[in-house]
Structures are given as C-alpha cells and as structure tokens.
C-alpha cells in the first residue's frame, strides 16, 4: 500500500468500518478534506523517499516522532492521548520504511 493509500484508509476508514459506524458529519468531512490537503501540500511521500539525504539530527527526530506514534496503550496510560491502533500501525510501517532506506 502506498503512503497516500494508507493515509486515505486512516482518514476515511475501510468499508467494514463505515458500515458499522455512523457516517461522518459535514464538519468531520470538511476536517478530513483539510487534512488530506495538508498531507498533499507537505509532500510527505517525497520526504520519506529522500530520508537518506537528511542530516543525522533531522533523521533522529523523524525516527523519534515515528516511534512516539507507534506507542501502544500501555505506554499511553495516564496521559490524555487516546490509543489508535490504525495510526500506530501506520507509524510503524513508516518507521520500517525509513529504517530500511537508511541502513
């Protein structure tokens, strides 16, 4: 699955989730569109493909952010952050991709 396919899956959900959950409100649909636009404008796919050109400090910060996004519910216990398994899996996939590109 490509980066944008994964993001679209996370933002929009899959068909089984949609049928079992209520449809997003107009406000939620607008927020999804804004998020998708932001993702496209940031050129995340290009950034992730070119991580081998990042200076070591920038690469370390990217890896730290992805590791933080992979944290499970036990690490988030006691914080105000709600665990989202789909987001954690997405961050883990990105982390693996970045690590493999920078071995």
Coordinates of C-alpha atoms in Angstrom, one line a residue:
X1 CA 0.0 0.0 0.0
X2 CA 1.3 3.4 -0.9
X3 CA 1.6 6.3 1.5
X4 CA -1.4 8.1 0.3
X5 CA -3.5 4.9 0.2
X6 CA -2.6 4.3 3.8
X7 CA -3.4 7.8 4.8
X8 CA -6.7 7.7 2.9
X9 CA -7.5 4.4 4.7
X10 CA -6.8 6.1 8.1
X11 CA -8.7 9.2 7.3
X12 CA -11.7 7.6 5.6
X13 CA -11.7 4.2 7.2
X14 CA -12.4 1.0 5.3
X15 CA -15.8 -0.3 4.0
X16 CA -16.5 -2.5 7.0
X17 CA -15.8 0.3 9.4
X18 CA -18.0 2.7 7.5
X19 CA -21.0 0.2 7.5
X20 CA -20.7 -0.4 11.2
X21 CA -20.2 3.2 12.3
X22 CA -22.2 6.4 11.8
X23 CA -21.3 8.4 8.7
X24 CA -19.1 11.5 9.4
X25 CA -20.9 14.8 9.9
X26 CA -20.4 17.6 7.5
X27 CA -17.9 19.2 9.9
X28 CA -15.9 15.9 10.1
X29 CA -16.0 15.5 6.3
X30 CA -14.6 19.1 6.0
X31 CA -11.9 18.2 8.5
X32 CA -10.9 15.1 6.5
X33 CA -10.7 17.2 3.3
X34 CA -8.5 19.8 5.1
X35 CA -6.2 17.0 6.5
X36 CA -5.9 15.4 3.1
X37 CA -5.0 18.8 1.5
X38 CA -2.4 19.4 4.2
X39 CA -0.8 16.0 3.7
X40 CA -0.6 16.6 -0.1
X41 CA 1.0 20.1 0.4
X42 CA 3.6 18.7 2.8
X43 CA 4.9 16.2 0.2
X44 CA 5.3 13.6 2.8
X45 CA 5.9 10.8 0.3
X46 CA 8.8 12.7 -1.2
X47 CA 10.2 13.4 2.3
X48 CA 10.1 9.8 3.3
X49 CA 11.7 8.7 0.0
X50 CA 14.5 11.1 0.5
X51 CA 15.3 10.5 4.2
X52 CA 18.8 9.3 3.2
X53 CA 19.6 12.9 2.4
X54 CA 18.6 14.3 5.9
X55 CA 21.2 15.3 8.3
X56 CA 21.6 12.9 11.2
X57 CA 19.8 15.2 13.7
X58 CA 16.8 15.6 11.5
X59 CA 16.7 11.8 10.8
X60 CA 16.9 11.1 14.5
X61 CA 13.9 13.5 15.2
X62 CA 11.9 11.9 12.4
X63 CA 12.6 8.4 13.9
X64 CA 11.7 9.6 17.4
X65 CA 8.4 11.0 16.1
X66 CA 7.5 7.8 14.4
X67 CA 8.4 5.7 17.5
X68 CA 6.2 8.0 19.6
X69 CA 3.4 7.4 17.1
X70 CA 3.8 3.6 17.5
X71 CA 3.3 3.6 21.2
X72 CA 0.7 1.2 22.5
X73 CA -2.0 1.7 25.1
X74 CA 0.3 0.7 28.0
X75 CA 2.8 3.5 27.2
X76 CA -0.1 6.0 26.9
X77 CA -1.7 5.0 30.2
X78 CA -2.0 8.0 32.4
X79 CA -1.8 10.5 29.5
X80 CA -4.7 12.3 27.8
X81 CA -3.8 10.7 24.5
X82 CA -6.2 8.0 23.2
X83 CA -4.6 5.0 21.6
X84 CA -5.4 4.5 17.9
X85 CA -4.3 1.1 16.6
X86 CA -4.6 2.1 12.9
X87 CA -2.4 5.2 13.4
X88 CA 0.1 3.1 15.4
X89 CA 0.3 0.6 12.6
X90 CA 0.7 3.3 10.0
X91 CA 3.6 4.9 12.0
X92 CA 5.2 1.5 12.4
X93 CA 5.1 0.9 8.7
X94 CA 6.6 4.3 8.0
X95 CA 9.3 3.6 10.7
X96 CA 10.2 0.3 9.0
X97 CA 10.4 2.1 5.6
X98 CA 12.7 4.8 6.9
X99 CA 15.0 2.4 8.7
X100 CA 15.3 0.2 5.6
X101 CA 16.2 3.2 3.5
X102 CA 18.8 4.3 5.9
X103 CA 20.5 1.1 6.9

